[in-house]
Structures are given as C-alpha cells and as structure tokens.
mmCIF file of C-alpha atoms in Angstrom:
data_model
loop_
_atom_site.group_PDB
_atom_site.id
_atom_site.type_symbol
_atom_site.label_atom_id
_atom_site.label_comp_id
_atom_site.label_asym_id
_atom_site.label_seq_id
_atom_site.Cartn_x
_atom_site.Cartn_y
_atom_site.Cartn_z
ATOM 1 C CA MET D 1 4.678 -29.222 0.069
ATOM 2 C CA SER D 2 3.059 -31.824 -1.525
ATOM 3 C CA ASP D 3 -0.760 -30.063 -2.041
ATOM 4 C CA ALA D 4 0.790 -26.643 -2.878
ATOM 5 C CA LYS D 5 -0.545 -24.791 -6.171
ATOM 6 C CA ASP D 6 1.888 -25.245 -9.232
ATOM 7 C CA ILE D 7 1.905 -21.010 -10.329
ATOM 8 C CA SER D 8 5.022 -22.209 -12.745
ATOM 9 C CA HIS D 9 3.790 -21.745 -16.419
ATOM 10 C CA PRO D 10 3.544 -18.421 -17.864
ATOM 11 C CA LEU D 11 -0.464 -18.418 -18.269
ATOM 12 C CA ALA D 12 -0.326 -18.744 -14.452
ATOM 13 C CA ALA D 13 0.628 -14.845 -14.750
ATOM 14 C CA LEU D 14 -1.668 -13.302 -16.678
ATOM 15 C CA PRO D 15 -4.582 -12.672 -14.300
ATOM 16 C CA PHE D 16 -1.901 -10.285 -12.795
ATOM 17 C CA TRP D 17 -1.538 -8.060 -15.311
ATOM 18 C CA LEU D 18 -5.140 -7.077 -14.654
ATOM 19 C CA SER D 19 -3.889 -3.448 -13.964
ATOM 20 C CA LEU D 20 -3.252 -2.467 -17.772
ATOM 21 C CA GLY D 21 -6.920 -2.563 -18.145
ATOM 22 C CA LEU D 22 -6.519 0.662 -16.440
ATOM 23 C CA LEU D 23 -4.790 2.053 -19.737
ATOM 24 C CA PRO D 24 -7.880 1.979 -22.190
ATOM 25 C CA CYS D 25 -9.781 3.916 -18.705
ATOM 26 C CA VAL D 26 -7.338 7.008 -19.126
ATOM 27 C CA TRP D 27 -7.525 7.448 -22.811
ATOM 28 C CA LEU D 28 -11.016 7.619 -22.646
ATOM 29 C CA ALA D 29 -10.714 10.140 -19.647
ATOM 30 C CA ALA D 30 -8.279 12.499 -21.666
ATOM 31 C CA THR D 31 -10.058 12.544 -25.243
ATOM 32 C CA GLN D 32 -13.543 12.367 -23.983
ATOM 33 C CA GLY D 33 -13.872 14.036 -20.599
ATOM 34 C CA GLY D 34 -17.738 14.277 -19.312
ATOM 35 C CA TRP D 35 -19.088 11.221 -17.859
ATOM 36 C CA ALA D 36 -16.050 9.688 -19.380
ATOM 37 C CA LEU D 37 -13.782 10.970 -15.957
ATOM 38 C CA LEU D 38 -16.037 8.075 -14.333
ATOM 39 C CA ALA D 39 -13.940 5.753 -16.108
ATOM 40 C CA LEU D 40 -11.051 4.882 -13.733
ATOM 41 C CA PRO D 41 -13.093 5.225 -10.161
ATOM 42 C CA VAL D 42 -15.471 3.179 -11.836
ATOM 43 C CA TYR D 43 -12.765 0.253 -12.782
ATOM 44 C CA GLY D 44 -11.047 0.491 -9.666
ATOM 45 C CA TRP D 45 -14.555 0.750 -6.641
ATOM 46 C CA VAL D 46 -17.262 -0.913 -8.433
ATOM 47 C CA LEU D 47 -15.961 -3.235 -11.223
ATOM 48 C CA LEU D 48 -13.519 -4.861 -8.797
ATOM 49 C CA PRO D 49 -15.872 -5.836 -6.076
ATOM 50 C CA LEU D 50 -18.516 -7.001 -8.606
ATOM 51 C CA PHE D 51 -15.295 -9.206 -10.026
ATOM 52 C CA ASP D 52 -14.703 -10.314 -6.286
ATOM 53 C CA ILE D 53 -18.592 -11.089 -6.233
ATOM 54 C CA ALA D 54 -18.639 -13.656 -9.332
ATOM 55 C CA LEU D 55 -14.957 -15.361 -8.595
ATOM 56 C CA GLY D 56 -14.901 -15.384 -5.101
ATOM 57 C CA LEU D 57 -12.187 -16.564 -3.142
ATOM 58 C CA ASN D 58 -8.838 -17.976 -4.022
ATOM 59 C CA GLU D 59 -7.562 -20.205 -0.635
ATOM 60 C CA GLU D 60 -4.989 -22.185 -2.404
ATOM 61 C CA ASN D 61 -1.578 -21.802 -1.226
ATOM 62 C CA PRO D 62 1.383 -21.721 -4.372
ATOM 63 C CA ASP D 63 4.665 -23.889 -3.726
ATOM 64 C CA THR D 64 6.932 -21.591 -2.385
ATOM 65 C CA ASP D 65 9.901 -23.817 -3.593
ATOM 66 C CA THR D 66 8.860 -22.485 -7.422
ATOM 67 C CA PRO D 67 12.659 -21.365 -8.618
ATOM 68 C CA GLU D 68 12.638 -17.550 -9.399
ATOM 69 C CA ARG D 69 12.999 -18.177 -12.963
ATOM 70 C CA LYS D 70 10.073 -19.649 -13.163
ATOM 71 C CA LEU D 71 8.266 -16.197 -11.671
ATOM 72 C CA PHE D 72 9.887 -13.779 -14.717
ATOM 73 C CA TRP D 73 6.227 -13.585 -16.303
ATOM 74 C CA TYR D 74 4.654 -12.484 -12.693
ATOM 75 C CA ARG D 75 7.545 -10.194 -11.874
ATOM 76 C CA LEU D 76 7.669 -8.245 -15.598
ATOM 77 C CA ILE D 77 4.447 -6.467 -15.147
ATOM 78 C CA THR D 78 6.591 -4.518 -11.938
ATOM 79 C CA LEU D 79 9.486 -4.368 -14.078
ATOM 80 C CA ILE D 80 7.817 -2.428 -17.007
ATOM 81 C CA TRP D 81 5.240 -0.081 -15.023
ATOM 82 C CA PHE D 82 7.658 2.391 -14.194
ATOM 83 C CA PRO D 83 7.692 3.969 -17.984
ATOM 84 C CA ILE D 84 4.360 2.859 -18.528
ATOM 85 C CA GLN D 85 3.178 5.325 -15.509
ATOM 86 C CA ALA D 86 5.424 7.608 -16.516
ATOM 87 C CA VAL D 87 4.064 8.244 -19.836
ATOM 88 C CA VAL D 88 0.472 7.925 -18.221
ATOM 89 C CA ILE D 89 1.010 10.997 -15.846
ATOM 90 C CA TYR D 90 3.182 13.569 -18.517
ATOM 91 C CA GLY D 91 1.649 12.598 -21.821
ATOM 92 C CA ALA D 92 -1.731 13.438 -19.850
ATOM 93 C CA LEU D 93 0.283 16.545 -18.663
ATOM 94 C CA TRP D 94 0.879 17.398 -22.275
ATOM 95 C CA TRP D 95 -2.515 16.884 -23.604
ATOM 96 C CA ALA D 96 -4.171 18.857 -20.672
ATOM 97 C CA THR D 97 -2.045 21.421 -20.995
ATOM 98 C CA GLN D 98 -1.400 22.021 -24.493
ATOM 99 C CA THR D 99 -4.531 21.274 -25.826
ATOM 100 C CA ASP D 100 -8.186 22.290 -25.086
ATOM 101 C CA ALA D 101 -9.640 19.107 -25.808
ATOM 102 C CA LEU D 102 -10.467 19.616 -21.744
ATOM 103 C CA ALA D 103 -12.317 22.138 -19.204
ATOM 104 C CA LEU D 104 -10.532 22.793 -16.166
ATOM 105 C CA TRP D 105 -12.671 20.887 -13.942
ATOM 106 C CA GLU D 106 -12.011 17.862 -16.459
ATOM 107 C CA LYS D 107 -8.331 18.325 -16.440
ATOM 108 C CA PHE D 108 -8.847 17.863 -12.381
ATOM 109 C CA GLY D 109 -11.076 15.005 -12.569
ATOM 110 C CA LEU D 110 -8.585 13.083 -15.092
ATOM 111 C CA PHE D 111 -5.729 13.385 -13.094
ATOM 112 C CA PHE D 112 -8.513 12.569 -9.642
ATOM 113 C CA GLY D 113 -8.519 9.380 -11.874
ATOM 114 C CA ILE D 114 -4.371 9.411 -12.469
ATOM 115 C CA GLY D 115 -4.064 9.286 -8.704
ATOM 116 C CA ILE D 116 -6.022 6.341 -8.293
ATOM 117 C CA VAL D 117 -3.901 4.697 -10.773
ATOM 118 C CA THR D 118 -0.643 5.793 -9.346
ATOM 119 C CA GLY D 119 -1.463 4.842 -5.896
ATOM 120 C CA ALA D 120 -3.429 1.942 -6.114
ATOM 121 C CA VAL D 121 -0.599 0.300 -8.803
ATOM 122 C CA GLY D 122 2.080 2.296 -9.173
ATOM 123 C CA ILE D 123 2.685 2.317 -5.259
ATOM 124 C CA VAL D 124 1.441 -1.319 -4.652
ATOM 125 C CA TYR D 125 4.081 -2.234 -7.597
ATOM 126 C CA ALA D 126 6.693 -0.293 -5.761
ATOM 127 C CA HIS D 127 6.103 -1.634 -2.380
ATOM 128 C CA GLU D 128 6.961 -4.814 -3.916
ATOM 129 C CA LEU D 129 9.871 -3.365 -5.796
ATOM 130 C CA MET D 130 11.441 -1.802 -2.345
ATOM 131 C CA HIS D 131 11.461 -4.679 -0.541
ATOM 132 C CA GLN D 132 13.717 -6.781 -2.745
ATOM 133 C CA LYS D 133 17.512 -7.694 -3.021
ATOM 134 C CA ASN D 134 18.051 -6.638 -6.136
ATOM 135 C CA ALA D 135 18.991 -2.851 -6.520
ATOM 136 C CA ALA D 136 17.721 -2.535 -10.208
ATOM 137 C CA GLU D 137 14.571 -2.806 -8.600
ATOM 138 C CA ARG D 138 14.879 -0.934 -5.747
ATOM 139 C CA TRP D 139 15.564 1.719 -7.942
ATOM 140 C CA LEU D 140 12.477 0.750 -9.938
ATOM 141 C CA GLY D 141 10.627 1.447 -6.691
ATOM 142 C CA ASP D 142 12.385 4.671 -5.699
ATOM 143 C CA LEU D 143 11.753 6.241 -9.376
ATOM 144 C CA LEU D 144 7.955 5.519 -8.682
ATOM 145 C CA LEU D 145 7.752 6.505 -5.301
ATOM 146 C CA ALA D 146 9.206 10.284 -6.640
ATOM 147 C CA THR D 147 6.193 10.753 -9.120
ATOM 148 C CA VAL D 148 3.583 10.174 -6.045
ATOM 149 C CA LEU D 149 6.498 12.829 -4.299
ATOM 150 C CA TYR D 150 6.269 9.889 -1.386
ATOM 151 C CA SER D 151 9.855 8.372 -1.675
ATOM 152 C CA TYR D 152 9.938 8.582 2.365
ATOM 153 C CA TYR D 153 7.295 5.685 2.232
ATOM 154 C CA ARG D 154 10.520 2.887 0.967
ATOM 155 C CA THR D 155 12.143 4.623 4.119
ATOM 156 C CA GLU D 156 8.603 4.634 6.723
ATOM 157 C CA HIS D 157 7.742 1.654 5.447
ATOM 158 C CA LEU D 158 10.835 -0.878 6.091
ATOM 159 C CA LEU D 159 12.348 0.331 8.713
ATOM 160 C CA VAL D 160 9.561 1.665 10.941
ATOM 161 C CA HIS D 161 6.406 -0.399 9.400
ATOM 162 C CA HIS D 162 7.696 -3.608 9.216
ATOM 163 C CA ARG D 163 9.504 -3.520 12.735
ATOM 164 C CA TYR D 164 7.000 -1.287 14.785
ATOM 165 C CA VAL D 165 3.668 -3.078 12.940
ATOM 166 C CA GLY D 166 0.766 -2.802 16.055
ATOM 167 C CA THR D 167 2.636 -0.723 18.256
ATOM 168 C CA PRO D 168 2.793 3.228 19.418
ATOM 169 C CA ARG D 169 5.769 3.733 17.303
ATOM 170 C CA ASP D 170 3.774 2.567 13.733
ATOM 171 C CA ALA D 171 1.798 5.723 11.997
ATOM 172 C CA VAL D 172 0.382 3.240 9.786
ATOM 173 C CA SER D 173 -1.517 0.648 12.263
ATOM 174 C CA ALA D 174 -4.744 2.115 12.838
ATOM 175 C CA ARG D 175 -6.120 2.690 16.388
ATOM 176 C CA TYR D 176 -9.728 1.234 16.754
ATOM 177 C CA ASN D 177 -12.484 3.763 16.380
ATOM 178 C CA GLU D 178 -9.903 5.862 14.598
ATOM 179 C CA ASN D 179 -11.554 6.847 11.615
ATOM 180 C CA PHE D 180 -9.578 6.885 8.442
ATOM 181 C CA HIS D 181 -10.157 11.014 8.108
ATOM 182 C CA ARG D 182 -7.784 11.436 11.083
ATOM 183 C CA PHE D 183 -5.760 8.227 10.832
ATOM 184 C CA PHE D 184 -4.959 10.302 7.587
ATOM 185 C CA LEU D 185 -4.256 13.586 8.860
ATOM 186 C CA ARG D 186 -2.044 11.787 11.689
ATOM 187 C CA VAL D 187 0.565 9.153 8.938
ATOM 188 C CA LEU D 188 1.163 12.961 6.821
ATOM 189 C CA ARG D 189 1.779 14.879 10.032
ATOM 190 C CA GLU D 190 4.113 11.843 12.222
ATOM 191 C CA GLY D 191 5.542 9.684 8.934
ATOM 192 C CA PRO D 192 8.376 12.464 7.522
ATOM 193 C CA GLY D 193 9.874 12.592 10.930
ATOM 194 C CA SER D 194 9.679 8.720 11.882
ATOM 195 C CA ALA D 195 11.512 7.807 8.934
ATOM 196 C CA TRP D 196 13.864 10.543 9.545
ATOM 197 C CA ARG D 197 14.716 9.316 13.046
ATOM 198 C CA ALA D 198 15.074 6.062 11.437
ATOM 199 C CA GLU D 199 17.565 6.332 8.840
ATOM 200 C CA ARG D 200 19.223 8.933 11.458
ATOM 201 C CA GLN D 201 19.340 6.258 13.962
ATOM 202 C CA MET D 202 21.142 4.009 11.187
ATOM 203 C CA LEU D 203 23.453 5.979 10.673
ATOM 204 C CA ALA D 204 24.590 6.487 14.157
ATOM 205 C CA ARG D 205 25.040 2.899 14.528
ATOM 206 C CA ALA D 206 27.645 3.203 11.612
ATOM 207 C CA GLY D 207 28.954 6.059 13.138
ATOM 208 C CA ARG D 208 27.825 8.579 10.464
ATOM 209 C CA GLY D 209 26.654 11.841 10.521
ATOM 210 C CA ALA D 210 22.590 12.578 9.168
ATOM 211 C CA LEU D 211 23.609 13.979 6.535
ATOM 212 C CA HIS D 212 26.302 11.488 4.942
ATOM 213 C CA ARG D 213 25.781 11.189 1.456
ATOM 214 C CA SER D 214 24.528 7.496 1.481
ATOM 215 C CA ASN D 215 21.804 8.984 3.760
ATOM 216 C CA PRO D 216 18.601 7.715 1.725
ATOM 217 C CA PHE D 217 16.640 11.137 2.238
ATOM 218 C CA TRP D 218 19.296 12.699 -0.111
ATOM 219 C CA ARG D 219 18.354 10.246 -3.217
ATOM 220 C CA TYR D 220 14.746 10.782 -2.284
ATOM 221 C CA GLY D 221 15.078 14.606 -2.800
ATOM 222 C CA ALA D 222 16.965 14.573 -6.310
ATOM 223 C CA LEU D 223 14.070 12.209 -7.266
ATOM 224 C CA THR D 224 11.237 14.344 -6.582
ATOM 225 C CA ALA D 225 12.710 17.899 -7.527
ATOM 226 C CA LEU D 226 13.440 15.852 -10.952
ATOM 227 C CA ALA D 227 9.682 14.620 -10.955
ATOM 228 C CA LEU D 228 8.787 18.091 -10.304
ATOM 229 C CA ILE D 229 11.033 19.937 -12.826
ATOM 230 C CA ALA D 230 10.002 17.536 -15.151
ATOM 231 C CA ALA D 231 6.269 18.448 -14.349
ATOM 232 C CA PHE D 232 6.569 21.801 -14.934
ATOM 233 C CA ALA D 233 8.526 21.898 -18.384
ATOM 234 C CA VAL D 234 5.942 19.276 -20.002
ATOM 235 C CA GLY D 235 3.073 21.602 -18.344
ATOM 236 C CA GLY D 236 3.689 24.690 -16.910
ATOM 237 C CA TRP D 237 2.417 25.909 -13.887
ATOM 238 C CA LEU D 238 -0.654 24.034 -14.546
ATOM 239 C CA GLY D 239 0.881 21.315 -15.282
ATOM 240 C CA LEU D 240 2.346 21.251 -11.940
ATOM 241 C CA MET D 241 -0.526 21.491 -10.326
ATOM 242 C CA LEU D 242 -2.095 19.476 -11.876
ATOM 243 C CA PHE D 243 1.051 16.759 -11.238
ATOM 244 C CA ILE D 244 0.762 17.093 -7.168
ATOM 245 C CA PHE D 245 -2.743 17.368 -7.650
ATOM 246 C CA GLN D 246 -2.399 13.310 -9.247
ATOM 247 C CA ALA D 247 0.009 12.506 -6.130
ATOM 248 C CA TYR D 248 -1.765 13.323 -3.420
ATOM 249 C CA VAL D 249 -4.532 11.492 -4.372
ATOM 250 C CA ALA D 250 -2.404 8.630 -5.069
ATOM 251 C CA ILE D 251 -0.998 9.196 -1.381
ATOM 252 C CA TRP D 252 -4.667 9.109 -0.226
ATOM 253 C CA GLN D 253 -5.327 6.057 -1.699
ATOM 254 C CA LEU D 254 -2.458 4.341 -0.491
ATOM 255 C CA GLU D 255 -3.030 5.368 2.933
ATOM 256 C CA LEU D 256 -7.202 3.815 2.573
ATOM 257 C CA VAL D 257 -5.034 0.969 2.015
ATOM 258 C CA ASP D 258 -2.839 1.294 5.017
ATOM 259 C CA TYR D 259 -5.912 2.072 7.113
ATOM 260 C CA ILE D 260 -7.480 -1.319 6.566
ATOM 261 C CA GLU D 261 -4.529 -3.054 6.566
ATOM 262 C CA HIS D 262 -3.552 -3.295 10.361
ATOM 263 C CA TYR D 263 -7.123 -1.492 11.737
ATOM 264 C CA GLY D 264 -7.969 -2.092 15.750
ATOM 265 C CA LEU D 265 -4.720 -4.809 15.565
ATOM 266 C CA SER D 266 -2.324 -4.328 18.150
ATOM 267 C CA ARG D 267 0.481 -6.431 19.468
ATOM 268 C CA LYS D 268 0.452 -7.486 23.103
ATOM 269 C CA TYR D 269 2.406 -5.298 25.125
ATOM 270 C CA LEU D 270 4.873 -7.684 27.555
ATOM 271 C CA GLY D 271 6.182 -4.821 29.826
ATOM 272 C CA GLU D 272 9.603 -3.073 30.048
ATOM 273 C CA GLY D 273 8.936 -1.963 26.385
ATOM 274 C CA LYS D 274 8.959 -5.237 25.182
ATOM 275 C CA TYR D 275 6.172 -6.293 22.978
ATOM 276 C CA GLU D 276 5.621 -9.634 21.126
ATOM 277 C CA PRO D 277 7.060 -10.818 17.807
ATOM 278 C CA VAL D 278 4.903 -10.069 14.849
ATOM 279 C CA ARG D 279 2.888 -12.707 13.730
ATOM 280 C CA PRO D 280 0.035 -13.793 11.139
ATOM 281 C CA HIS D 281 -2.839 -12.498 13.412
ATOM 282 C CA HIS D 282 -1.787 -8.614 13.230
ATOM 283 C CA SER D 283 -2.730 -7.868 9.874
ATOM 284 C CA TRP D 284 -6.216 -8.447 8.028
ATOM 285 C CA ASN D 285 -6.336 -10.399 4.983
ATOM 286 C CA ALA D 286 -8.351 -11.220 2.206
ATOM 287 C CA ALA D 287 -8.801 -13.956 0.098
ATOM 288 C CA HIS D 288 -10.820 -12.133 -2.627
ATOM 289 C CA LYS D 289 -9.540 -13.048 -6.071
ATOM 290 C CA ALA D 290 -9.886 -10.348 -8.295
ATOM 291 C CA THR D 291 -8.333 -7.886 -5.907
ATOM 292 C CA ASN D 292 -5.914 -10.095 -5.624
ATOM 293 C CA TRP D 293 -5.332 -10.037 -9.308
ATOM 294 C CA PHE D 294 -5.448 -6.647 -9.400
ATOM 295 C CA LEU D 295 -3.551 -5.516 -6.389
ATOM 296 C CA ILE D 296 -0.595 -8.312 -6.861
ATOM 297 C CA ASN D 297 -1.423 -10.419 -3.638
ATOM 298 C CA LEU D 298 -1.181 -7.726 -1.272
ATOM 299 C CA GLN D 299 -4.293 -9.090 0.503
ATOM 300 C CA ARG D 300 -1.940 -11.705 1.320
ATOM 301 C CA HIS D 301 -0.482 -9.025 4.155
ATOM 302 C CA SER D 302 -0.051 -11.893 6.973
ATOM 303 C CA ASP D 303 2.571 -13.691 5.157
ATOM 304 C CA HIS D 304 3.753 -10.493 3.787
ATOM 305 C CA HIS D 305 4.823 -9.150 7.556
ATOM 306 C CA ASP D 306 6.043 -13.176 7.903
ATOM 307 C CA LYS D 307 8.532 -12.979 4.982
ATOM 308 C CA PRO D 308 8.380 -9.559 3.840
ATOM 309 C CA ASP D 309 10.716 -10.355 0.438
ATOM 310 C CA ARG D 310 8.915 -13.306 -0.648
ATOM 311 C CA ARG D 311 7.867 -12.152 -4.137
ATOM 312 C CA PHE D 312 3.883 -12.002 -4.306
ATOM 313 C CA PRO D 313 3.113 -14.732 -6.482
ATOM 314 C CA LEU D 314 4.804 -16.849 -3.555
ATOM 315 C CA LEU D 315 2.870 -15.429 -0.640
ATOM 316 C CA GLN D 316 0.564 -18.044 1.436
ATOM 317 C CA THR D 317 -3.176 -16.913 2.330
ATOM 318 C CA TYR D 318 -4.341 -17.693 5.861
ATOM 319 C CA GLY D 319 -7.322 -19.592 7.523
ATOM 320 C CA GLU D 320 -9.312 -17.826 10.164
ATOM 321 C CA ASP D 321 -7.591 -19.861 12.979
ATOM 322 C CA GLU D 322 -4.312 -17.989 12.130
ATOM 323 C CA ALA D 323 -5.248 -14.433 10.938
ATOM 324 C CA PRO D 324 -7.897 -12.158 11.004
ATOM 325 C CA GLN D 325 -10.328 -11.586 7.357
ATOM 326 C CA LEU D 326 -12.192 -8.871 6.281
ATOM 327 C CA PRO D 327 -15.500 -9.507 4.583
ATOM 328 C CA TYR D 328 -14.870 -8.073 1.700
ATOM 329 C CA GLY D 329 -11.743 -7.012 -0.724
ATOM 330 C CA TYR D 330 -10.023 -3.826 -0.598
ATOM 331 C CA PRO D 331 -11.898 -1.509 -2.601
ATOM 332 C CA ALA D 332 -15.250 -2.214 -1.170
ATOM 333 C CA MET D 333 -12.960 -1.702 2.317
ATOM 334 C CA THR D 334 -11.406 1.257 1.352
ATOM 335 C CA THR D 335 -15.088 2.414 0.308
ATOM 336 C CA LEU D 336 -16.542 1.767 3.809
ATOM 337 C CA ALA D 337 -13.613 3.516 5.380
ATOM 338 C CA LEU D 338 -14.896 6.984 3.914
ATOM 339 C CA VAL D 339 -17.688 6.926 5.996
ATOM 340 C CA PRO D 340 -16.587 6.334 9.554
ATOM 341 C CA PRO D 341 -20.266 5.261 10.617
ATOM 342 C CA LEU D 342 -20.244 2.373 8.676
ATOM 343 C CA TRP D 343 -16.690 1.280 8.856
ATOM 344 C CA ARG D 344 -17.133 1.023 12.761
ATOM 345 C CA ARG D 345 -20.944 -1.255 11.924
ATOM 346 C CA VAL D 346 -18.961 -3.453 10.179
ATOM 347 C CA MET D 347 -15.565 -3.418 11.598
ATOM 348 C CA ASN D 348 -15.442 -3.004 15.370
ATOM 349 C CA PRO D 349 -17.190 -5.978 15.990
ATOM 350 C CA LYS D 350 -14.180 -7.886 14.175
ATOM 351 C CA VAL D 351 -12.033 -5.981 15.969
ATOM 352 C CA ARG D 352 -13.542 -7.471 19.325
ATOM 353 C CA ALA D 353 -13.858 -10.939 18.355
ATOM 354 C CA TRP D 354 -10.461 -10.700 17.406
ATOM 355 C CA ARG D 355 -9.413 -9.747 20.628
ATOM 356 C CA ARG D 356 -11.363 -12.755 22.555
ATOM 357 C CA GLN D 357 -9.754 -14.909 20.121
ATOM 358 C CA PHE D 358 -6.174 -14.552 20.136
ATOM 359 C CA TYR D 359 -6.121 -12.093 23.943
ATOM 360 C CA PRO D 360 -8.907 -13.413 25.923
ATOM 361 C CA GLU D 361 -6.310 -12.803 29.346
ATOM 362 C CA ILE D 362 -6.569 -9.125 27.878
ATOM 363 C CA THR D 363 -9.380 -7.132 29.607
ATOM 364 C CA ASP D 364 -8.562 -3.667 29.503
ATOM 365 C CA TRP D 365 -7.736 -2.238 25.713
ATOM 366 C CA ALA D 366 -8.217 1.277 26.586
ATOM 367 C CA ASP D 367 -4.641 1.779 26.836
ATOM 368 C CA TYR D 368 -4.290 -0.167 23.648
ATOM 369 C CA ASP D 369 -6.865 1.960 21.602
ATOM 370 C CA ARG D 370 -5.017 5.740 23.274
ATOM 371 C CA GLY D 371 -1.746 4.383 21.852
ATOM 372 C CA ARG D 372 -0.838 4.984 25.235
ATOM 373 C CA LEU D 373 1.645 2.226 25.712
ATOM 374 C CA PRO D 374 5.525 2.500 25.592
ATOM 375 C CA LEU D 375 7.166 2.648 22.723
ATOM 376 C CA PRO D 376 8.846 -0.426 21.751
ATOM 377 C CA LYS D 377 12.469 -0.719 22.918
ATOM 378 C CA GLY D 378 14.609 1.242 20.733
ATOM 379 C CA ALA D 379 12.553 3.738 18.942
ATOM 380 C CA SER D 380 12.606 7.022 19.512
#
C-alpha cells in the first residue's frame, strides 16, 4: 500500500489517549458538585463536536501491514482502562456514600456522568478487546462489561450482530423511521434472549446442553455478581443503587451509538431465507478526526464489519461511493437521536438517497422498514 499512512511511531498513538481527559472531569464533579457535574456531559457532547469542527476530517488510511509490535502504544490505552474504570467507579462510590460532600441529587448527577464514561469509553474499549484472539484481552473486555451489567453484550455482538446485521434477526440494526426510544426498549427486551439462543445453538452443535460449563453465561453471571457485591461492600444499598444507575446510563449511551451505526440500512433479501453478504455500505461511517480519536476509530464502522478482528489503529475509512457518511461525528449524532423529529429530518433523506444509490432495483421497502422479511437461514 504505497499511499498508506505510516502509523508506527509511538507519538502517533497519543491522540487516541484522549479519553484520559475525562478523569479530571470526574474528579471535578465528585469534589465540587453543583455546576461541575456538567463537566462530563459537556466534554462528551459539546467539546468533542467542537473539536470535530475545528480539526475536520481524517480520510487517510493506515498501512494494514503495520506489524503488531508497532501497535503497542495504541493497544496500551485499552489494556489499562479496566483498572482505571474500576478505580473511578468504586472510588466514586466510596466518596459519594462515605462523605457528606454531595447532596443526594448531586450523587446521582455524578453517576450519570460516570455512566457516560463507562458507556462511551469503557464499553467501546471492551468492544475492541473482545474482538481479539488474545485470551487476556477478551477477559479484560468481560471485566469491563461486568462493571456496566452488560456482559451478554459480548455474545449478542459477536454471534448475532456481526452475522445478522441489517436483517430482522439483529435487534441493534435500527429500522427506518424507528425512533431511538422505541429502539432502546426493543434492544433491552430482545437482546438477552437473542444472546442466550445463540450460545445454546453453538453448544448444541458441539453436542452439549445449554447449561454446560463452557456456556459463557456462567462467567457473565459470576462477574456481574462480583461487581454488584463489590458495589454493596463499598457503598451499601445507596452504593448499589448508584452502581446500577451508572450501568443503566452506560447501556443507554452504548445503544445510542448502536442506533446510529446502521439506522435504516438493510441487506438485500435474496429469497429462500437468504440475504446478501455484508458490504461496506451496510454501516454508517464518519471521518471526524476528534471523535475517532476519542472512540478509537469506532466510526470507521464499515471496515470493522469487514475485518472484525482488525485492531482499531489499522481500520480503513471509505468514501461516499462505497459507504454512507454521517453528517456529524457520533456525539452530535447521538444528541440528534434523542429528538426523533430532528433525527428524521436529517437522516431519513440520507437513507432514501442510500437506497437510490445502492438498490435502485428495489421499489417497495415496506417489508424492510417493518421487519417483516423472513429471518436469515440458521437464525431462530
């Protein structure tokens, strides 16, 4: 790749450590309360979009032949994040429950902000880790997910989402005209059962029962229980409530991202329970520089679906002729998603343009929009 960018120098990894900027915001919110509680939401939903405007787009592609040893400083931020997140969560629980520094509403405000951290950073890093072949990295991913009570997300993402994206089988492929609030409730309702069925089917193919010790749901349950017990040990019943609240906020934050990544994008139904293969144009992309630094290139989503185990610094970006482009980075888009009329005004014309560009032969999208097409073969 003669025109590929060399990213092997350690300093090139430095922008991807932008998430550490959240830590002073946590300290400020915890110690000052009041207006300081806005530091975390402002960092994520105001400053990042402003940085995107100031810094523009990054449409360069890294050299995918960069050796693994040259990626250490990129990987390191994901490797150290679990202990950082554990200290943030449980340290804040101790502070909020063992001191009188904050009023009750300020404590919940603090843990709303921490939920933004654990959702926008912790789950994104867990997503990177769980896609890797290294067992230690996958364990770190599981530990991060346990701290937000979303352990089954690993199964749902790896065994369901990547296989069935853009079809009725995938709960987190948002349908055209489906607003976020309805989507969120649907994901919470369908996700656990979908993940359980996927693991049960995999075990059945190996001749094992659903309750076999190799079922990762045993590990999910144990890690979740440990996370909850630790929260109660540190902060009692109030600490447990605050912990569960931050987990809910983190899941809500993640599903906002899931909502925008595939909104309205469907794989073509070929008949007899078959769908076309996943292509780059089945994911929304965004080349906004600052947000890609903060979210470790999550916005290069088409390439992630093409090469799921490709490490984040090597992910490629695509042009409009290959994949649809979001008008803004994820923080701005998630804010839009919270207001369905604004979301539809911005995104529905883009979905219709995508349909004309990639599927001019399809004239009736009603069954796609309502999820009435058959499940893909092998799904249940």
